[in-house]
Every structure is written in structure tokens, then in C-alpha cells.
Coordinates of C-alpha atoms in Angstrom, one line a residue:
M1 CA -55.0 21.1 64.0
N2 CA -51.4 21.7 62.7
K3 CA -51.8 22.5 59.0
L4 CA -48.8 22.7 56.7
S5 CA -50.5 25.5 54.7
K6 CA -50.4 27.7 57.8
I7 CA -46.7 27.1 58.7
F8 CA -44.2 29.8 57.7
Q9 CA -41.8 27.8 55.6
P10 CA -40.3 29.8 52.8
V11 CA -39.0 27.0 50.5
I12 CA -36.6 28.0 47.8
S13 CA -35.3 26.1 44.8
T14 CA -31.6 26.5 44.3
P15 CA -30.1 24.8 41.3
T16 CA -27.1 22.6 42.1
E17 CA -24.7 24.6 40.0
A18 CA -25.7 27.8 41.9
I19 CA -24.9 26.1 45.2
G20 CA -21.5 25.1 43.8
K21 CA -20.8 28.8 43.0
N22 CA -22.0 30.1 46.3
R23 CA -19.1 29.8 48.7
E24 CA -21.3 30.8 51.6
I25 CA -23.3 27.6 51.2
S26 CA -20.7 25.0 51.9
S27 CA -22.3 22.0 53.5
K28 CA -25.2 19.6 52.9
S29 CA -27.0 20.6 56.1
Q30 CA -26.8 24.3 55.4
K31 CA -28.0 23.8 51.8
L32 CA -31.0 21.6 52.9
M33 CA -32.0 23.8 55.9
I34 CA -32.0 26.9 53.7
E35 CA -33.7 25.3 50.7
L36 CA -36.5 23.7 52.8
G37 CA -37.3 26.8 54.8
L38 CA -35.8 25.8 58.2
I39 CA -33.3 28.7 58.5
R40 CA -32.5 31.9 56.7
P41 CA -29.2 33.9 56.7
A42 CA -29.4 37.2 58.4
N43 CA -25.8 38.4 58.4
N44 CA -22.5 36.7 58.0
G45 CA -22.5 34.0 60.7
F46 CA -26.0 34.9 61.9
F47 CA -29.2 33.0 61.1
T48 CA -32.9 33.3 61.7
I49 CA -34.4 30.1 63.0
L50 CA -37.8 29.5 61.2
P51 CA -40.8 27.6 62.8
L52 CA -40.0 24.0 61.7
A53 CA -36.3 24.2 62.9
Q54 CA -37.5 26.0 66.1
R55 CA -39.7 23.0 66.8
S56 CA -36.7 20.7 66.5
I57 CA -34.6 22.9 68.8
E58 CA -37.4 22.9 71.4
K59 CA -37.5 19.2 71.3
C60 CA -33.8 19.0 71.8
T61 CA -34.0 21.5 74.6
G62 CA -36.7 19.4 76.3
I63 CA -34.4 16.3 76.1
V64 CA -31.5 18.3 77.6
D65 CA -33.7 19.6 80.4
H66 CA -34.8 16.1 81.2
Y67 CA -31.3 14.7 81.6
M68 CA -30.1 17.7 83.5
K69 CA -32.9 17.3 86.0
K70 CA -32.1 13.6 86.3
I71 CA -28.7 14.5 87.9
G72 CA -30.1 17.3 90.0
A73 CA -28.9 20.3 88.0
Q74 CA -30.9 23.4 88.6
K75 CA -31.9 25.7 85.8
I76 CA -30.8 29.4 85.9
S77 CA -30.4 32.3 83.5
I78 CA -27.3 34.4 83.4
P79 CA -27.2 37.8 81.7
H80 CA -25.7 37.7 78.1
L81 CA -23.3 40.6 79.0
T82 CA -20.4 40.0 81.4
S83 CA -18.1 42.7 82.5
I84 CA -14.7 42.6 80.8
D85 CA -13.2 43.1 84.3
L86 CA -14.1 39.5 85.2
W87 CA -12.4 38.1 82.1
Q88 CA -9.3 40.1 83.0
Q89 CA -9.4 38.9 86.6
S90 CA -9.6 35.2 85.5
G91 CA -6.7 35.8 83.1
R92 CA -8.7 34.6 80.1
Y93 CA -9.1 37.9 78.3
G94 CA -5.6 38.0 77.0
T95 CA -5.8 34.6 75.4
T96 CA -9.4 34.8 73.9
K97 CA -10.0 38.5 73.1
S98 CA -9.8 37.9 69.3
E99 CA -12.8 35.5 69.7
L100 CA -14.9 37.8 71.9
L101 CA -17.8 40.0 70.7
T102 CA -17.9 43.0 72.9
T103 CA -20.1 46.1 73.4
T104 CA -19.6 49.4 75.2
D105 CA -22.3 51.2 77.2
R106 CA -22.8 55.0 77.3
H107 CA -20.4 55.3 80.2
G108 CA -17.5 53.6 78.4
K109 CA -17.8 50.3 80.3
I110 CA -17.0 47.2 78.1
Y111 CA -19.0 44.0 78.3
V112 CA -18.4 40.6 76.7
L113 CA -21.3 38.9 74.9
G114 CA -20.8 35.6 76.5
P115 CA -19.4 32.6 74.5
T116 CA -19.3 30.8 77.8
Y117 CA -20.0 31.9 81.4
E118 CA -17.3 30.5 83.7
E119 CA -16.4 34.0 84.9
A120 CA -20.0 35.0 85.4
I121 CA -21.1 32.0 87.4
T122 CA -18.0 32.0 89.5
S123 CA -18.5 35.7 90.3
L124 CA -22.0 34.8 91.4
M125 CA -20.7 32.2 93.8
A126 CA -18.1 34.6 95.1
N127 CA -20.6 37.4 95.8
I128 CA -23.7 35.7 97.4
G129 CA -22.9 37.1 100.8
Q130 CA -21.9 34.3 103.2
P131 CA -20.3 31.3 101.3
I132 CA -22.5 28.3 100.9
S133 CA -22.1 25.3 103.2
Y134 CA -20.3 22.1 102.3
R135 CA -23.7 20.4 103.0
Q136 CA -25.1 22.0 99.8
L137 CA -22.3 20.5 97.6
P138 CA -22.1 19.2 95.0
L139 CA -24.1 22.1 93.5
K140 CA -25.0 21.8 89.8
V141 CA -26.6 24.6 87.7
Y142 CA -27.2 25.0 84.0
Q143 CA -28.8 27.4 81.5
I144 CA -29.8 27.2 77.9
G145 CA -29.4 30.3 75.8
N146 CA -27.7 32.1 72.9
K147 CA -24.0 32.4 73.0
F148 CA -21.7 34.5 70.8
R149 CA -18.3 34.0 69.3
E150 CA -16.3 36.2 66.8
E151 CA -15.6 33.3 64.4
Q152 CA -13.0 34.4 61.9
R153 CA -14.5 32.0 59.3
P154 CA -18.1 31.2 60.0
K155 CA -19.2 28.3 57.8
F156 CA -21.5 25.4 57.4
G157 CA -24.6 27.3 58.6
L158 CA -25.4 26.5 62.2
I159 CA -22.4 24.3 62.6
R160 CA -20.0 27.2 62.9
A161 CA -21.9 30.4 63.5
K162 CA -21.3 33.6 65.4
E163 CA -24.5 33.2 67.4
F164 CA -25.6 29.8 68.6
L165 CA -27.8 28.1 71.1
M166 CA -26.0 26.2 73.9
K167 CA -26.6 24.5 77.1
D168 CA -23.8 25.3 79.6
S169 CA -23.7 23.7 83.0
Y170 CA -21.4 24.3 86.0
S171 CA -20.6 22.1 89.0
F172 CA -19.1 23.0 92.4
D173 CA -17.5 20.5 94.8
I174 CA -15.6 20.4 98.0
D175 CA -12.4 18.8 96.6
R176 CA -10.9 17.2 93.5
S177 CA -12.0 13.6 94.3
S178 CA -15.7 14.6 94.6
A179 CA -15.4 16.9 91.5
I180 CA -14.1 13.9 89.5
R181 CA -17.2 11.9 90.6
T182 CA -19.5 14.8 89.4
Y183 CA -17.5 15.0 86.2
E184 CA -17.9 11.3 85.5
E185 CA -21.7 11.6 86.2
Y186 CA -21.9 14.3 83.6
V187 CA -20.0 12.3 81.0
Q188 CA -22.3 9.3 81.6
T189 CA -25.3 11.6 81.4
Y190 CA -24.1 13.0 78.1
T191 CA -23.6 9.5 76.8
D192 CA -27.1 8.5 77.7
L193 CA -28.5 11.8 76.3
F194 CA -26.9 11.3 72.9
R195 CA -28.0 7.6 72.8
T196 CA -31.6 8.8 73.4
I197 CA -31.3 11.4 70.5
G198 CA -30.0 8.7 68.2
T199 CA -27.4 10.8 66.3
P200 CA -24.1 8.8 66.1
T201 CA -21.5 10.3 68.4
K202 CA -18.0 9.5 69.5
I203 CA -16.4 10.5 72.8
V204 CA -12.7 11.3 72.8
Q205 CA -10.1 12.7 75.2
A206 CA -9.6 16.4 74.4
D207 CA -7.5 19.4 74.9
A208 CA -8.9 21.8 77.5
G209 CA -7.9 24.8 75.4
N210 CA -8.7 28.3 76.5
I211 CA -11.3 27.2 79.0
G212 CA -8.7 25.2 80.9
G213 CA -8.7 22.6 83.6
S214 CA -7.0 19.2 84.0
L215 CA -9.4 16.8 82.3
S216 CA -11.5 17.2 79.2
H217 CA -13.6 15.1 76.8
E218 CA -15.4 16.0 73.6
F219 CA -18.4 14.4 71.9
H220 CA -18.3 14.4 68.1
V221 CA -20.7 13.6 65.3
P222 CA -18.7 11.9 62.6
S223 CA -18.6 14.0 59.4
E224 CA -16.2 14.7 56.6
I225 CA -16.7 18.4 57.1
G226 CA -15.7 18.3 60.7
D227 CA -12.7 20.4 61.9
D228 CA -11.4 17.8 64.3
T229 CA -9.5 14.5 63.5
L230 CA -10.5 11.8 65.9
M231 CA -8.4 8.7 66.6
Q232 CA -10.0 5.5 67.9
C233 CA -8.4 2.2 68.7
T234 CA -9.8 -0.8 66.8
A235 CA -9.3 -3.1 69.7
C236 CA -9.8 -1.3 73.0
S237 CA -11.6 1.8 74.4
W238 CA -8.8 4.3 73.8
S239 CA -9.9 7.3 71.8
T240 CA -8.7 10.9 71.5
N241 CA -8.5 14.0 69.5
L242 CA -5.4 14.3 67.3
E243 CA -4.6 17.6 69.1
V244 CA -4.0 15.6 72.3
A245 CA -2.2 12.4 71.1
G246 CA -0.3 13.8 68.1
D247 CA 0.2 11.7 64.9
V248 CA 0.2 8.1 66.1
S249 CA -0.6 5.0 64.1
T250 CA -0.9 2.5 66.9
C251 CA -2.8 2.6 70.2
P252 CA -0.5 3.6 73.1
Q253 CA -2.5 1.2 75.4
C254 CA -2.6 -2.0 73.4
Q255 CA -0.6 -1.3 70.2
A256 CA -3.5 -2.2 68.0
T257 CA -4.3 -0.2 64.8
V258 CA -5.8 3.3 65.2
K259 CA -8.7 4.3 63.0
R260 CA -9.2 8.0 62.1
C261 CA -12.3 10.0 61.1
K262 CA -13.4 13.6 61.0
G263 CA -15.9 14.9 63.6
I264 CA -18.1 17.9 64.4
E265 CA -17.8 18.7 68.1
V266 CA -21.3 19.0 69.7
A267 CA -20.4 18.8 73.4
H268 CA -17.4 19.3 75.7
T269 CA -16.8 18.6 79.4
F270 CA -14.1 20.2 81.5
L271 CA -12.8 19.5 85.0
L272 CA -11.7 23.1 85.9
D273 CA -10.2 22.5 89.4
D274 CA -9.7 26.0 90.9
K275 CA -8.8 27.8 87.6
Y276 CA -11.7 30.3 88.1
S277 CA -12.7 29.9 91.7
K278 CA -9.3 30.8 93.1
P279 CA -8.7 34.1 91.3
L280 CA -12.4 35.2 91.6
G281 CA -12.6 34.2 95.2
A282 CA -15.5 31.6 95.1
R283 CA -15.5 29.7 98.3
F284 CA -17.6 27.5 100.6
L285 CA -17.7 26.9 104.3
H286 CA -15.8 23.6 105.0
A287 CA -16.9 21.2 107.8
N288 CA -14.1 22.6 109.9
G289 CA -15.7 26.1 109.6
K290 CA -13.0 27.6 107.3
P291 CA -13.8 29.2 104.0
T292 CA -12.3 26.9 101.3
T293 CA -11.9 27.4 97.5
L294 CA -14.5 25.6 95.4
T295 CA -13.5 23.0 92.9
M296 CA -15.4 23.4 89.6
G297 CA -16.4 21.7 86.4
C298 CA -18.2 22.9 83.3
Y299 CA -20.1 21.1 80.6
G300 CA -21.5 22.3 77.3
I301 CA -23.8 21.0 74.6
G302 CA -24.2 23.0 71.3
I303 CA -27.9 22.6 70.7
S304 CA -28.3 24.4 67.4
R305 CA -25.0 22.9 66.2
L306 CA -26.3 19.4 67.2
I307 CA -29.4 19.9 65.0
A308 CA -27.3 20.8 62.0
A309 CA -24.7 18.1 62.7
S310 CA -27.4 15.5 62.9
I311 CA -28.8 16.6 59.5
E312 CA -25.2 16.6 58.1
N313 CA -24.6 13.0 59.3
L314 CA -27.9 11.3 58.5
S315 CA -29.2 13.1 55.4
T316 CA -28.8 12.5 51.7
E317 CA -27.9 15.3 49.3
R318 CA -31.5 15.8 48.5
E319 CA -33.5 14.7 51.6
I320 CA -33.3 15.5 55.3
R321 CA -33.1 12.6 57.7
W322 CA -33.7 13.4 61.3
P323 CA -33.1 11.5 64.5
F324 CA -36.7 10.5 65.3
V325 CA -37.0 12.5 68.5
L326 CA -35.7 15.8 66.8
A327 CA -38.0 15.8 63.7
P328 CA -40.2 18.9 63.7
F329 CA -43.3 16.6 63.5
S330 CA -43.2 12.9 64.0
V331 CA -46.2 12.2 61.7
C332 CA -47.4 13.9 58.5
I333 CA -50.8 13.0 57.2
I334 CA -51.5 13.4 53.5
P335 CA -55.2 13.4 52.5
P336 CA -56.5 13.0 48.9
K337 CA -56.2 15.7 46.2
R338 CA -59.1 18.1 46.1
G339 CA -61.6 17.1 43.4
S340 CA -60.3 13.6 43.0
R341 CA -62.7 10.6 42.9
E342 CA -61.7 9.3 46.3
M343 CA -62.0 12.7 48.0
E344 CA -65.7 12.4 48.9
S345 CA -65.4 8.9 50.3
V346 CA -62.3 9.3 52.5
A347 CA -62.2 13.1 53.2
H348 CA -63.6 12.6 56.7
L349 CA -60.8 10.2 57.6
T350 CA -58.2 12.9 57.9
D351 CA -59.9 14.4 61.0
L352 CA -60.5 10.9 62.4
V353 CA -56.8 9.8 62.1
Y354 CA -55.5 13.2 63.4
G355 CA -58.0 13.2 66.3
E356 CA -57.1 9.6 67.4
L357 CA -53.4 10.1 67.1
T358 CA -53.3 13.4 69.0
K359 CA -55.3 12.0 71.9
T360 CA -52.0 10.5 73.3
Q361 CA -49.7 12.9 75.2
E362 CA -46.7 12.0 73.1
L363 CA -48.4 13.0 69.8
S364 CA -50.7 15.8 71.1
D365 CA -48.7 18.5 69.2
D366 CA -46.6 16.2 67.0
V367 CA -48.8 15.6 64.0
V368 CA -49.2 17.8 60.9
V369 CA -51.6 17.6 58.0
D370 CA -50.5 18.5 54.6
D371 CA -53.8 20.2 53.7
R372 CA -52.5 21.7 50.4
T373 CA -55.0 19.5 48.6
G374 CA -54.6 21.4 45.3
L375 CA -51.4 19.3 44.9
T376 CA -51.4 15.6 44.1
I377 CA -50.6 13.0 46.8
G378 CA -47.4 12.2 44.9
K379 CA -46.1 15.8 44.9
R380 CA -46.9 16.2 48.7
M381 CA -45.3 12.8 49.4
L382 CA -42.1 13.8 47.7
E383 CA -42.0 17.0 49.7
A384 CA -42.8 15.2 53.0
K385 CA -39.9 12.7 52.3
R386 CA -37.6 15.5 51.4
L387 CA -38.3 17.3 54.8
G388 CA -37.8 14.0 56.5
Y389 CA -41.0 13.5 58.6
P390 CA -40.3 10.0 60.1
L391 CA -43.8 8.7 59.6
I392 CA -46.1 9.6 56.7
V393 CA -49.7 8.5 56.5
V394 CA -51.3 8.5 53.0
I395 CA -55.1 8.5 52.9
G396 CA -55.9 7.3 49.4
K397 CA -58.8 5.5 47.7
D398 CA -58.0 2.2 49.5
A399 CA -58.9 3.8 52.8
A400 CA -62.6 3.8 52.0
G401 CA -64.9 1.3 53.5
V402 CA -64.9 -1.0 56.6
D403 CA -61.7 -2.9 55.5
G404 CA -60.0 0.3 54.3
K405 CA -56.2 0.3 54.1
Y406 CA -53.9 3.2 54.8
E407 CA -50.3 3.6 53.7
L408 CA -47.7 4.2 56.4
H409 CA -44.3 5.2 55.1
F410 CA -41.3 4.9 57.4
T411 CA -39.0 7.5 56.0
N412 CA -35.8 6.6 57.8
T413 CA -35.9 2.9 56.7
E414 CA -37.7 3.6 53.4
T415 CA -40.3 0.9 54.1
V416 CA -44.1 1.0 53.5
K417 CA -46.9 -0.8 55.2
R418 CA -50.6 -1.1 54.2
L419 CA -52.6 -1.1 57.4
S420 CA -56.2 -1.1 58.7
F421 CA -57.2 1.9 60.8
D422 CA -56.5 0.1 64.1
E423 CA -53.3 -1.3 62.9
L424 CA -52.2 2.2 61.7
L425 CA -52.8 3.7 65.1
G426 CA -51.0 0.8 66.8
E427 CA -47.9 1.0 64.6
I428 CA -47.5 4.7 65.0
R429 CA -48.0 4.6 68.8
N430 CA -45.5 1.7 69.1
E431 CA -42.9 3.6 67.0
V432 CA -43.3 6.8 69.0
S433 CA -43.2 4.8 72.3
S434 CA -39.9 3.1 71.2
H435 CA -38.2 6.5 71.0
R436 CA -39.6 7.8 74.3
Y437 CA -37.0 8.8 76.9
R438 CA -37.4 8.3 80.6

């Protein structure tokens, strides 16, 4: 049984005025995640992920794995350290060295702690012995791991950190037309993925920046603390980053009004063409038998940033609100206070409700009991709402007897239902099923 008393969750109480004076805590998500024991600062721009946040990250990782497998992407793991020689060979070192964290081994060789891995994956494709056959293309690979960036101004907790968890994927095609089809497949997959997660996102045309390429799109979570200004037509599908379009007030496609908002970038796609494959010599054997340069794409999702951006977008100043599928636990059960009059008559129902719920695969490890029965139901209810568990079951005095009623609180909609035992199980299972991804 998952018991809240056993979970390492160092909650702190930080007065509002203290938050205002602490320049390092500068966003709603950062404040809530620190106060409620989800993360803890380690060094400037570095954070320890604590158990409840780790559960959320693992759920997000599972969704990303699911969608990558749907398009046939194969999971790999690339070393964190990439030789600086590869960055020089691709031509990217000169334009990005101020953002790179590097380390030197005992022999004086310099390595880059990877912010992205275009050089590393392209070097792999160039040095596998005989080039792969055109019959094996398109080839799609991905990894999920920590990335590193020398942020000049790390801020907003996990939204802009020096170390972050990211999914990076790379595609290899025979030519530009097939690479565009693969690119479009990734963009649609990302659209489906974010719809499943439930965090509001906007997709816009983007600048390829230092990564490069001829086509690029960003996915943003709307937020006033976002670094990017997004421009979206009110009449047609045109949308872009201000960096790309410049300062325009009307849509270039239909001349309708353009609406602006700030956004936090959580994903980025790039059609790279031969920017890396040509200088690094990554080729395949064409149908005509000749070695031919591979055409590439790359596609990233900032997983730890997405968690924080979701909290930033959905939460109140005092309470976290999660996308249902990313909550650390979907269901929190609150039994009566120890020593209360109802304790004897309904104490056994906690095990009964927990046992029945966790029989289903979807909830087998997704229910937690707030067993801190020295606290009142009201106190634990306030804390459960503040942490944002989507479904809260209160087992009070009315649960006793054959016709007993349980309270089921829907945190995200702030509604409450009084239900029989069977109705309770049915409501929870239906709610979980409605958020299941396939």
C-alpha cells in the first residue's frame, strides 16, 4: 500500500513576503514545487527531483515512449559526453560554445556535456562500418536522458535550468521529400501526445537557431512568464514565433487580426537536411549502389520543463493543478481521524477501497492513502487539494453501514459527489479510463 506517511516529501512553509524577497524563486510553479516537497535546489540552476515529482516525470516518460513506439522510433542511449572535435567538425562549436558545459579528462581531451546530440548520433551513423541500406530507411531513434546547458540566467525552477530531462529523437531518410514526410509524422505525433497529456499547447513556426535546418516548429505552453512571444491569426491557421515573422499586426495569409501571447517552449522539431550528415560523413547505400548523404531531422521534448510548465499554466497561486495523466497519484484516500467516533465503524473500509481500486491495471500503483490519522480529515483534505491529486476519496462517518456514502472530490473541477461503494468504484474507473491513452 502507498502510504503518504512513508513518502519523502519535505514540505516547507514559506511566507508570501519571503517569496517576494527571494529573487531565486520567481515563478508560481517553482514556488509550489519547492514548498510542497516536489523538488529541492541543489546549486544555481540544478535541482534534486523528489519522489512525487519523479512519479510525475516517469508518467510523462511513459507517454512519450508510447508515442515514439507508435511511429516506429527505436530507443537508444548515447553517452552524456561528446568529443569537442565533433562539435568543431559540424561547425557548431563556434556559435554555441558560451552555452556548453565542458569537462577535460586527465589527458587534456575536452568533452561537451550534451545539450543535444546531433553530432553524436550522426557520428554513430558515419562509423558503423558499411553504410546502412536504403531499405532500412526511414530510420528513427530516440533517447530520454539528462541534458546540460550553461544558462546565463537560470530561472523559474525546472523551466530554465542548467540540467534538464529531455527526449531527443533523430530521423534519417533517403532524400528531402521523404524526410519531410517523416517530419510531418513527428509533428502530428507531438500534437497527439500533447492532446493526450492535456496541457494547453500552441504550435508555431520557429527559427531553427543554432541547431539549424530549413524547417522548424515549436510547441509552447501559454504563460505570462514565457520567454517567447507567439503570434496567432484569429481567422486562419497561421501562427508563428515573433522571432520569425517580426512585428506584424495582421495575418500575412488572410489579413485578419493577429493575437499575441507569451509561451514556454516545451518541444521543438527541425528538418536538418544535410547540415550534420554531410560534414560528418553519414551516408547510406542508395538503390543504385552508391553511398549517398543521409537527410536528417531532429525532434525534442523537454520532459522536466513540461512538468513545470503544466503546473505554471494550470495551477492557482496556492494549489497545484496537474494534467490528470501527470499527477503523482490519481487517487488519494483520506480515512477518519484516529480516535474519532467513526473510526471503529469505517476503519476497515480504507483497505477495502484501496484493494478494489488497485485491482485494475491502470490504478495498481496510482492510489495513495493519507494515513496520517493524527490529523483531522479537514487538514488532510486541504493538503491533498493543495498538492492537486485529481480524485480524493473521503471515508467519513456516512460511509458506515450497508447504504454508506463516500465523498469523491474532483479537484480539477472543484466538484463533489456522495456515492455508494459501487458507485464510487465506477466513477473512479470511468474517470481514469477517460484519460487512458492508446
